[in-house]
PDB file of N, CA, C and O in Angstrom:
ATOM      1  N   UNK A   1    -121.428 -58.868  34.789  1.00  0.00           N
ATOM      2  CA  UNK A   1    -122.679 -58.258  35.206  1.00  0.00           C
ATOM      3  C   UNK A   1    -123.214 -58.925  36.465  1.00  0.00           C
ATOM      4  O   UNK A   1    -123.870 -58.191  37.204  1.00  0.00           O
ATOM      5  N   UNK A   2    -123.041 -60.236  36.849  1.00  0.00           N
ATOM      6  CA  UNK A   2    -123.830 -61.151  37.816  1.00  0.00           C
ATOM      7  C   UNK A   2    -123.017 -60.292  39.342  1.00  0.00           C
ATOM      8  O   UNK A   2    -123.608 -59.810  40.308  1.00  0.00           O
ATOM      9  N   UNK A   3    -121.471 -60.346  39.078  1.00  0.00           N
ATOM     10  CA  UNK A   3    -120.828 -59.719  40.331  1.00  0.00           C
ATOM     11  C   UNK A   3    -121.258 -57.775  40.497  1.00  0.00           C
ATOM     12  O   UNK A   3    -120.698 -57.074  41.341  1.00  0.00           O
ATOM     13  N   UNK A   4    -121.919 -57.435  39.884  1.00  0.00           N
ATOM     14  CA  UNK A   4    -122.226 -56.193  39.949  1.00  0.00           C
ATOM     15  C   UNK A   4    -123.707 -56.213  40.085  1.00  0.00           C
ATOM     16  O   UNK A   4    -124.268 -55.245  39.571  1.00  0.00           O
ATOM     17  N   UNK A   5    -124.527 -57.166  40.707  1.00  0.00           N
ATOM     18  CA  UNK A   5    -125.518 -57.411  40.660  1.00  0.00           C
ATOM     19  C   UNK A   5    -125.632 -57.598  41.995  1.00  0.00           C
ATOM     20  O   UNK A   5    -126.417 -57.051  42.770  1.00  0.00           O
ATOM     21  N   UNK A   6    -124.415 -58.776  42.314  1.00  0.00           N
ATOM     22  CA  UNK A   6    -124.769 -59.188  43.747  1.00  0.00           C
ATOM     23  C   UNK A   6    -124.053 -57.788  44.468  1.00  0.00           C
ATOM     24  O   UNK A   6    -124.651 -57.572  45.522  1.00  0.00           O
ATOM     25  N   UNK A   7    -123.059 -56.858  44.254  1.00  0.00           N
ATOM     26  CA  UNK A   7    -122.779 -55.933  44.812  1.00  0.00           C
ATOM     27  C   UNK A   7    -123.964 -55.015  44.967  1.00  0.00           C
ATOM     28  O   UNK A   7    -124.089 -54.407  46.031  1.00  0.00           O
ATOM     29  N   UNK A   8    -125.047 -54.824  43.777  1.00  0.00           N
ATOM     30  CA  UNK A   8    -125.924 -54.207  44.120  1.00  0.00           C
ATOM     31  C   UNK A   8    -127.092 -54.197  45.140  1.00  0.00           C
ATOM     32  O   UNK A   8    -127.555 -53.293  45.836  1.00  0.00           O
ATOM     33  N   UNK A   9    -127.470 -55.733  44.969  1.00  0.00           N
ATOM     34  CA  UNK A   9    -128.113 -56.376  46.159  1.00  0.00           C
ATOM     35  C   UNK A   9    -127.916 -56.222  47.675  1.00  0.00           C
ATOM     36  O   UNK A   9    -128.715 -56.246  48.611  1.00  0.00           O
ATOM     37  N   UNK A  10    -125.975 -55.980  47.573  1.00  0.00           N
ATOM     38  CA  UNK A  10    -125.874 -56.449  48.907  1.00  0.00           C
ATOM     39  C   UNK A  10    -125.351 -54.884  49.450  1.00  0.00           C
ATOM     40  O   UNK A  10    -125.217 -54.840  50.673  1.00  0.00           O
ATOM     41  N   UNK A  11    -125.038 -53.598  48.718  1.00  0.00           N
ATOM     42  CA  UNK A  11    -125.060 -52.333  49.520  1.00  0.00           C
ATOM     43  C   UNK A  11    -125.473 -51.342  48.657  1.00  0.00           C
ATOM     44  O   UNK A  11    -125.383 -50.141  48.910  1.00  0.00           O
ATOM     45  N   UNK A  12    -125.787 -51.672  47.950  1.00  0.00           N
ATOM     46  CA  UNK A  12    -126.339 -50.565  47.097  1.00  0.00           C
ATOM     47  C   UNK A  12    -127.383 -49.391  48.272  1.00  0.00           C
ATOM     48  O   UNK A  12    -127.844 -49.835  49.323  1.00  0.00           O
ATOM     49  N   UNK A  13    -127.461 -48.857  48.113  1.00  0.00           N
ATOM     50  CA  UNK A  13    -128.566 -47.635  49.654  1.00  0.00           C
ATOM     51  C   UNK A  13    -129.986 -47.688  48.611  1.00  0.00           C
ATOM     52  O   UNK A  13    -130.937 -48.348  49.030  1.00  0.00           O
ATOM     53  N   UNK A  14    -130.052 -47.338  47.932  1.00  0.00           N
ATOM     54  CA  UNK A  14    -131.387 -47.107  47.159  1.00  0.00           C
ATOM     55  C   UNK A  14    -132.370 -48.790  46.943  1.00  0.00           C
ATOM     56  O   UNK A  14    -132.089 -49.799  46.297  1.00  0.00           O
ATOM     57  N   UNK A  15    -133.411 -48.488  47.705  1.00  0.00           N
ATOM     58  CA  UNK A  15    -134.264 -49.610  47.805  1.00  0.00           C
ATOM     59  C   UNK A  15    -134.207 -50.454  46.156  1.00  0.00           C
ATOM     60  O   UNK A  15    -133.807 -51.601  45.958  1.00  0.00           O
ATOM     61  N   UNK A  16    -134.628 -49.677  45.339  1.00  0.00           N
ATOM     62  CA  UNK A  16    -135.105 -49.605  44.422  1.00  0.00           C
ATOM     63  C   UNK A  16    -134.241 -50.370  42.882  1.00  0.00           C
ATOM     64  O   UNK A  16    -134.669 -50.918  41.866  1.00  0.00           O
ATOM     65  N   UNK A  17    -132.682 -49.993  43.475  1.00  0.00           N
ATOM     66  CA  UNK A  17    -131.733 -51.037  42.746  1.00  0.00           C
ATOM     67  C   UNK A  17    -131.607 -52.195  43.647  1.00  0.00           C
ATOM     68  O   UNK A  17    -131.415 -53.087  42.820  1.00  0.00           O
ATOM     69  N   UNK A  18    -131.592 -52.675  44.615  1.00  0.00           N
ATOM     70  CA  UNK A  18    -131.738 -53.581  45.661  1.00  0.00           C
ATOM     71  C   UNK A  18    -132.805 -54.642  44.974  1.00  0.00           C
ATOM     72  O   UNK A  18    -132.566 -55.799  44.626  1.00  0.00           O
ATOM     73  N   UNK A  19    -134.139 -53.863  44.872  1.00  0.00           N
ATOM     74  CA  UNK A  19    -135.048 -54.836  44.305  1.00  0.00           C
ATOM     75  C   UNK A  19    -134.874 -55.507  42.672  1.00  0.00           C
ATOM     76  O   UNK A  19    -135.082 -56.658  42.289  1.00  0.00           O
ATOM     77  N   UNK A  20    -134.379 -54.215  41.857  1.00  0.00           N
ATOM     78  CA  UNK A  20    -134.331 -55.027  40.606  1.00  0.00           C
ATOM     79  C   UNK A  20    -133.170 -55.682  40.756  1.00  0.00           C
ATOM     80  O   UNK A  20    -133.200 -56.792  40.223  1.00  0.00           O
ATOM     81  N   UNK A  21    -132.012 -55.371  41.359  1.00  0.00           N
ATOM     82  CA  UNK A  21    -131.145 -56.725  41.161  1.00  0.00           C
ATOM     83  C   UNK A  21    -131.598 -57.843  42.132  1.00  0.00           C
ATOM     84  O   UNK A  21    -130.590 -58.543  42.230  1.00  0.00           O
ATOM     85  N   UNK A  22    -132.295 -58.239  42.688  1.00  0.00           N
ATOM     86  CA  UNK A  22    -133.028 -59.502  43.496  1.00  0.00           C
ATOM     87  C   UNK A  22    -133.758 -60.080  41.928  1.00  0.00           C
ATOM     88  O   UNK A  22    -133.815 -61.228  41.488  1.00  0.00           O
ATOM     89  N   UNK A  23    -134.188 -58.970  41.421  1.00  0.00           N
ATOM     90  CA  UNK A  23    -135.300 -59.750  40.403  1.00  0.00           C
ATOM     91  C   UNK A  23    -134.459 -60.181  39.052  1.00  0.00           C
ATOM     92  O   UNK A  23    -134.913 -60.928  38.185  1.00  0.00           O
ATOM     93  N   UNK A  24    -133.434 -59.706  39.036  1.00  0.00           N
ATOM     94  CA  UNK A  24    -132.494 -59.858  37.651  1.00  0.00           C
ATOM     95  C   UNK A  24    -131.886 -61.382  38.426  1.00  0.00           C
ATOM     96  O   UNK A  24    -132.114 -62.501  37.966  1.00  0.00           O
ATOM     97  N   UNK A  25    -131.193 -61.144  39.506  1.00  0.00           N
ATOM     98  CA  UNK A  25    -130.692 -62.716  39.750  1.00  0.00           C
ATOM     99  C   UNK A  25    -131.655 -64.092  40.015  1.00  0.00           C
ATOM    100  O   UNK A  25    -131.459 -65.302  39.907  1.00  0.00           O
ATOM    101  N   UNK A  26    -132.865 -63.197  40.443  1.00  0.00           N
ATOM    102  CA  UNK A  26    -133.886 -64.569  40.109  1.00  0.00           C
ATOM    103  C   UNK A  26    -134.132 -65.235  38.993  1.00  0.00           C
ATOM    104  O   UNK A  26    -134.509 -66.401  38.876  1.00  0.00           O
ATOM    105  N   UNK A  27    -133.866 -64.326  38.052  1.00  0.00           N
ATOM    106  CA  UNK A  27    -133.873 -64.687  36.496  1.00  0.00           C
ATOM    107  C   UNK A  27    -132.279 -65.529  36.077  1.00  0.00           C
ATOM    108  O   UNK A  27    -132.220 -66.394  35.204  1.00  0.00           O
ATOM    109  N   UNK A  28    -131.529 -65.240  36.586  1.00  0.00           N
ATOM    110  CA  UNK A  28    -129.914 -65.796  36.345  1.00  0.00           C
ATOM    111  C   UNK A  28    -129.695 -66.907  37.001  1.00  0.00           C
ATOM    112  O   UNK A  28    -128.885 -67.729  36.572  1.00  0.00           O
ATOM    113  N   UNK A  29    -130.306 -67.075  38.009  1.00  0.00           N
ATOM    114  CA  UNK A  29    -130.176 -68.260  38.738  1.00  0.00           C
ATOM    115  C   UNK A  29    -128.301 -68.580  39.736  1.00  0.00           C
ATOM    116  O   UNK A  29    -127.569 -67.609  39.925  1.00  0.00           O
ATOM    117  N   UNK A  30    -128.028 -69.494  40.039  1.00  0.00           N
ATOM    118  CA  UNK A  30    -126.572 -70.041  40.259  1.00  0.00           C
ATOM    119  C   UNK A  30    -126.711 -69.656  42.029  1.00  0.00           C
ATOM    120  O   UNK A  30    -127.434 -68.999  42.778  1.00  0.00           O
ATOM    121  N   UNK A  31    -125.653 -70.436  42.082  1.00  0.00           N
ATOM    122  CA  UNK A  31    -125.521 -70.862  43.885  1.00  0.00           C
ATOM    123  C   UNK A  31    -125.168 -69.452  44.292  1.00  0.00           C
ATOM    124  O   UNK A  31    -125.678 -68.971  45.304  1.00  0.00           O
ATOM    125  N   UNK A  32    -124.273 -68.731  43.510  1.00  0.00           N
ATOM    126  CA  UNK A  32    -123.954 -66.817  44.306  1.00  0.00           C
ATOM    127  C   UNK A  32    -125.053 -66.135  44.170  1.00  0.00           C
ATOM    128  O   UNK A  32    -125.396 -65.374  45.075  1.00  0.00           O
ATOM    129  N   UNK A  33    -125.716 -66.257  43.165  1.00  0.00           N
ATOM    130  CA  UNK A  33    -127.551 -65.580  43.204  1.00  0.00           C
ATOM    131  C   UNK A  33    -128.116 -66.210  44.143  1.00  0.00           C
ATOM    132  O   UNK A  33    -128.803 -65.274  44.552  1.00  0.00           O
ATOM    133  N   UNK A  34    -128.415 -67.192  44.919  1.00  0.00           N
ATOM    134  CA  UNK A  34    -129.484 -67.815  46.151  1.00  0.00           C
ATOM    135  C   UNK A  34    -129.150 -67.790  46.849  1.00  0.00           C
ATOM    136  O   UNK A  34    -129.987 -67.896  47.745  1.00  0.00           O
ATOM    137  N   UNK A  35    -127.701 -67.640  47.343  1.00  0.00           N
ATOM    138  CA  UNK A  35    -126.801 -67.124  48.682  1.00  0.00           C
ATOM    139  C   UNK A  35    -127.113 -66.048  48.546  1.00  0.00           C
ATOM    140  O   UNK A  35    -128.049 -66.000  49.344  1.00  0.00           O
ATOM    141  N   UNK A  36    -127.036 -64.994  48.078  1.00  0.00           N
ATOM    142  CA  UNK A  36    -127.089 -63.271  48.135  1.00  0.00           C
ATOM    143  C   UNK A  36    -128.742 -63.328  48.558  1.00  0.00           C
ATOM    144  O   UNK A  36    -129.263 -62.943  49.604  1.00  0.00           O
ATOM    145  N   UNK A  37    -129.439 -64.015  47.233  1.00  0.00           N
ATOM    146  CA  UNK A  37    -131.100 -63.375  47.776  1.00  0.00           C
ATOM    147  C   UNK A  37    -131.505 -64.452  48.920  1.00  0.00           C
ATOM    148  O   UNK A  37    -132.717 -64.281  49.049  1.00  0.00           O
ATOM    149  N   UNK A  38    -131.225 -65.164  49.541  1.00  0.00           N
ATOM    150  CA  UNK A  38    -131.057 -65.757  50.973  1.00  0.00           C
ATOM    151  C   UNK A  38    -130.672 -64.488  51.877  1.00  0.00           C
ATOM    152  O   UNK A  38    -131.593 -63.895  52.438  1.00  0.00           O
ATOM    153  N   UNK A  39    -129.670 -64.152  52.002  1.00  0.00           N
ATOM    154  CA  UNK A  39    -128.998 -63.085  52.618  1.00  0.00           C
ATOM    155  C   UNK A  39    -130.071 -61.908  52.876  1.00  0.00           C
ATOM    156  O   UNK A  39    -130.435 -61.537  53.992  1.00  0.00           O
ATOM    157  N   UNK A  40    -130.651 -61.220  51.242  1.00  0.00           N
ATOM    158  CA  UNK A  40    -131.098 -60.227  51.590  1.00  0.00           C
ATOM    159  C   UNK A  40    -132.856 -60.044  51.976  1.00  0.00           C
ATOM    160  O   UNK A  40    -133.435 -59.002  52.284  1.00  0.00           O
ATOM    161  N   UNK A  41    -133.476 -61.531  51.825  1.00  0.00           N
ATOM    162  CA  UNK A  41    -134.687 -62.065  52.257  1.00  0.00           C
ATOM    163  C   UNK A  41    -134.328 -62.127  53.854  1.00  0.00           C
ATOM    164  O   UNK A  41    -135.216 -61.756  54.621  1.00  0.00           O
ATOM    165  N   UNK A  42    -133.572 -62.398  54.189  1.00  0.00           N
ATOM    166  CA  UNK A  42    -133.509 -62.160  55.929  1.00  0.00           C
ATOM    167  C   UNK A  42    -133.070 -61.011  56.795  1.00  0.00           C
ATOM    168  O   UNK A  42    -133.416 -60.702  57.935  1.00  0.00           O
ATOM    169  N   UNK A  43    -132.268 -60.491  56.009  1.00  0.00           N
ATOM    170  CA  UNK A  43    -131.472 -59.303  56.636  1.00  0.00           C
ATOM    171  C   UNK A  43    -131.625 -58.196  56.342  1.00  0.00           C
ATOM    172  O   UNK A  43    -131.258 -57.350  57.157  1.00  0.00           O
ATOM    173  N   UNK A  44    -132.257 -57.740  54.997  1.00  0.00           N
ATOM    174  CA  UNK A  44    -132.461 -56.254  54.346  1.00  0.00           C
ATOM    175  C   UNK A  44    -133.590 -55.688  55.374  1.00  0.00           C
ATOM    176  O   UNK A  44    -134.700 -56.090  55.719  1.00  0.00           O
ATOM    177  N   UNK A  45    -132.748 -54.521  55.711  1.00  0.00           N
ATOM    178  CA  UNK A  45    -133.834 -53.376  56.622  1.00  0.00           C
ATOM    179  C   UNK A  45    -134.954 -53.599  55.283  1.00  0.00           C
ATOM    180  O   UNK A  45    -135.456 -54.720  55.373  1.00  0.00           O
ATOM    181  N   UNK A  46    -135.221 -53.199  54.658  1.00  0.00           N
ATOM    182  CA  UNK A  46    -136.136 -52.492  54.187  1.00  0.00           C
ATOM    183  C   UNK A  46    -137.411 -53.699  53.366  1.00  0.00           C
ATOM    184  O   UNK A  46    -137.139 -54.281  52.317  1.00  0.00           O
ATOM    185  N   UNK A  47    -138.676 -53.865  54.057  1.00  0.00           N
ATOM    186  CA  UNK A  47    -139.678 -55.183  53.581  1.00  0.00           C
ATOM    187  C   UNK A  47    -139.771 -55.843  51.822  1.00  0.00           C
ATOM    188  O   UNK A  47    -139.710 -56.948  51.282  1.00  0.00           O
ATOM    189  N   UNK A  48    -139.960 -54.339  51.380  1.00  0.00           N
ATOM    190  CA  UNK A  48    -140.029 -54.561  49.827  1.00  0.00           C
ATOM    191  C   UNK A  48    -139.064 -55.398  49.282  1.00  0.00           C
ATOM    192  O   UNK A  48    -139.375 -56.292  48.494  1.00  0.00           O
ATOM    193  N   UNK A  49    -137.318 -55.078  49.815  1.00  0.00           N
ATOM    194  CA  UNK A  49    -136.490 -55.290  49.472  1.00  0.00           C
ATOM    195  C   UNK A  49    -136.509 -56.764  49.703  1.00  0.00           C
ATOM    196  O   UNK A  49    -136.567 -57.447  48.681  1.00  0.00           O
ATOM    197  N   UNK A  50    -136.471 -57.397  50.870  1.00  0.00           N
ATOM    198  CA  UNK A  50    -136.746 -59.075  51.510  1.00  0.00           C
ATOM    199  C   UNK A  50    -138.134 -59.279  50.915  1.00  0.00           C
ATOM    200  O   UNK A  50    -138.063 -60.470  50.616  1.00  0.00           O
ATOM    201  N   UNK A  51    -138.823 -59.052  50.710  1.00  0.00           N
ATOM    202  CA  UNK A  51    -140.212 -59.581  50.154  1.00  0.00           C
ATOM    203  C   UNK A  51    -139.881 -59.600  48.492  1.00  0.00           C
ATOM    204  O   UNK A  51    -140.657 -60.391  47.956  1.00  0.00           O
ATOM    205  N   UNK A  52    -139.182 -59.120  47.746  1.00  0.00           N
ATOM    206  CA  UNK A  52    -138.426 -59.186  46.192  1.00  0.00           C
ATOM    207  C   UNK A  52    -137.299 -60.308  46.497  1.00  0.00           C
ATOM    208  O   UNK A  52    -136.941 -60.962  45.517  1.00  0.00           O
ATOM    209  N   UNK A  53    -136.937 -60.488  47.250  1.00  0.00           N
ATOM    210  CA  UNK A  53    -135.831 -61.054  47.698  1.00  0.00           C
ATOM    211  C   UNK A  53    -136.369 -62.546  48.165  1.00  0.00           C
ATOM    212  O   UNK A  53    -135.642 -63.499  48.445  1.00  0.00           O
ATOM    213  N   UNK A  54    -137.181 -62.534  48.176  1.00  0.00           N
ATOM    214  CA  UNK A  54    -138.323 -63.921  48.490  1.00  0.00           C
ATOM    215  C   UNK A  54    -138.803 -64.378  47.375  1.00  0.00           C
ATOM    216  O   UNK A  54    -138.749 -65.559  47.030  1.00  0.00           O
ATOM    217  N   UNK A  55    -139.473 -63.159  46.529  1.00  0.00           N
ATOM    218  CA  UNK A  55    -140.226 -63.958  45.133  1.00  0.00           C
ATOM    219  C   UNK A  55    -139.478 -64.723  44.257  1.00  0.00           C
ATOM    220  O   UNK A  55    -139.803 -65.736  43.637  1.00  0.00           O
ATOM    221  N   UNK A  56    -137.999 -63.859  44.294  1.00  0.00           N
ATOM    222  CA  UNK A  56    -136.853 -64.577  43.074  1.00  0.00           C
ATOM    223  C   UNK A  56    -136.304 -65.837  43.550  1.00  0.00           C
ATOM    224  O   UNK A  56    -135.776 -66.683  42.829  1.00  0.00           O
ATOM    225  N   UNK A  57    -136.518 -65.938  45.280  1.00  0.00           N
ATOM    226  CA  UNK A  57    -136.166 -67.494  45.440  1.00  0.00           C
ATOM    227  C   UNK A  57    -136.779 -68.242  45.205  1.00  0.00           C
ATOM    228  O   UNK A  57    -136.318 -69.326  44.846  1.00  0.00           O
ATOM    229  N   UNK A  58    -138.336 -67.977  45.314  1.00  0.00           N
ATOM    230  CA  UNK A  58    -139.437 -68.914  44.607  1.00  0.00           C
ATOM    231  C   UNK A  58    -139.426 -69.006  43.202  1.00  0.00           C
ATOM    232  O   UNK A  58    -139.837 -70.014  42.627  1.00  0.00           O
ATOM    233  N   UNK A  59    -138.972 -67.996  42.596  1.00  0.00           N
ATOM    234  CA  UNK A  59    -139.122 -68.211  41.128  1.00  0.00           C
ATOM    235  C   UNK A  59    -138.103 -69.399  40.775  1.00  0.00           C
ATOM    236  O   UNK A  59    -138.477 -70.339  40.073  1.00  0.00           O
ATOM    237  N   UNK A  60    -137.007 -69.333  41.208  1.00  0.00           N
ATOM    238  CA  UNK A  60    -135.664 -69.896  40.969  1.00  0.00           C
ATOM    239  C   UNK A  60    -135.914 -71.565  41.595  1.00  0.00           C
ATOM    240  O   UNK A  60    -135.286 -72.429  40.982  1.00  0.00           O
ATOM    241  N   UNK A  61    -136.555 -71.911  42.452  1.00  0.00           N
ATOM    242  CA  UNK A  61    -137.167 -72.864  42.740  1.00  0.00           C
ATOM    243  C   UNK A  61    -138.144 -73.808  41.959  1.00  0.00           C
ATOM    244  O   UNK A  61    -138.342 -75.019  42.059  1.00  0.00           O
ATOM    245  N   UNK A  62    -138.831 -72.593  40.931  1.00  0.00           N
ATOM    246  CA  UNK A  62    -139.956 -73.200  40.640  1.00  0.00           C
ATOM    247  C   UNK A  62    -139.388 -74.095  39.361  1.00  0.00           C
ATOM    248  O   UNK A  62    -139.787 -75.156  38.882  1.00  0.00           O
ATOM    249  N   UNK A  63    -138.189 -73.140  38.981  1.00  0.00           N
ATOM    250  CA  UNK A  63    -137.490 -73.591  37.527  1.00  0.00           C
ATOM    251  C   UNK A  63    -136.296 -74.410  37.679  1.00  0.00           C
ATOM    252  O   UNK A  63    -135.583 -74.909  36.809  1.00  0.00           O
ATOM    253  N   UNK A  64    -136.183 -74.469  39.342  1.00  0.00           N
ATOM    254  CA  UNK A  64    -135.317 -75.680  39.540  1.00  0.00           C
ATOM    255  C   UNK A  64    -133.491 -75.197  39.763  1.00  0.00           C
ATOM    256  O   UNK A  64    -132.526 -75.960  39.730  1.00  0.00           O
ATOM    257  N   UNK A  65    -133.492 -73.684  39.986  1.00  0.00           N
ATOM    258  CA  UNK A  65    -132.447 -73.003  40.008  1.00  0.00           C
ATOM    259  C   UNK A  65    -131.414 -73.253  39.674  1.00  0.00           C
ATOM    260  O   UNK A  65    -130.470 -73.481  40.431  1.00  0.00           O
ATOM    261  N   UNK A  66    -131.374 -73.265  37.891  1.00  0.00           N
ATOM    262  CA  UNK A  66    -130.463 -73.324  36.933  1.00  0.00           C
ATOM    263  C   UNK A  66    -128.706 -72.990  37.473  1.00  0.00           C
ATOM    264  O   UNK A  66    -128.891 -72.058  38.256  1.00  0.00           O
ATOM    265  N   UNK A  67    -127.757 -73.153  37.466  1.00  0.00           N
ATOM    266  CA  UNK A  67    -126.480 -73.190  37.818  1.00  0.00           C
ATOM    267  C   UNK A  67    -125.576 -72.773  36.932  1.00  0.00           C
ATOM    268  O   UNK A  67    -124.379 -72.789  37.217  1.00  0.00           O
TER     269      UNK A  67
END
């Protein structure tokens, strides 16, 4: 599920799976979840998407981003 997550993150077209998988790997944590939402906090056309893509790195931060 985690590799079909970061595939979703990283071309999925629909904003909207983009964001919940940012928010599912913020919850999963691991070094391929904070590389991807790194990635899509800087680079995703679309704000919502990098601004979801921001909260789950803070979340994952706050809990010390489990591995």
């Amino acid at each position: 599920a985690r590799q079909q997550l970061l595939d979703v993150l990283a071309k999925d077209e629909w904003r909207g799976a983009r964001i919940a998988a940012a928010v599912a790997l913020g919850k999963l944590g691991g070094d391929d979840a904070v590389k991807a939402l790194e990635r899509a906090a800087a680079e995703d056309k679309i704000d919502t998407v990098r601004a979801a893509a921001k909260q789950a790195l803070a979340a994952l931060s706050k809990k010390g981003a489990p591995k």
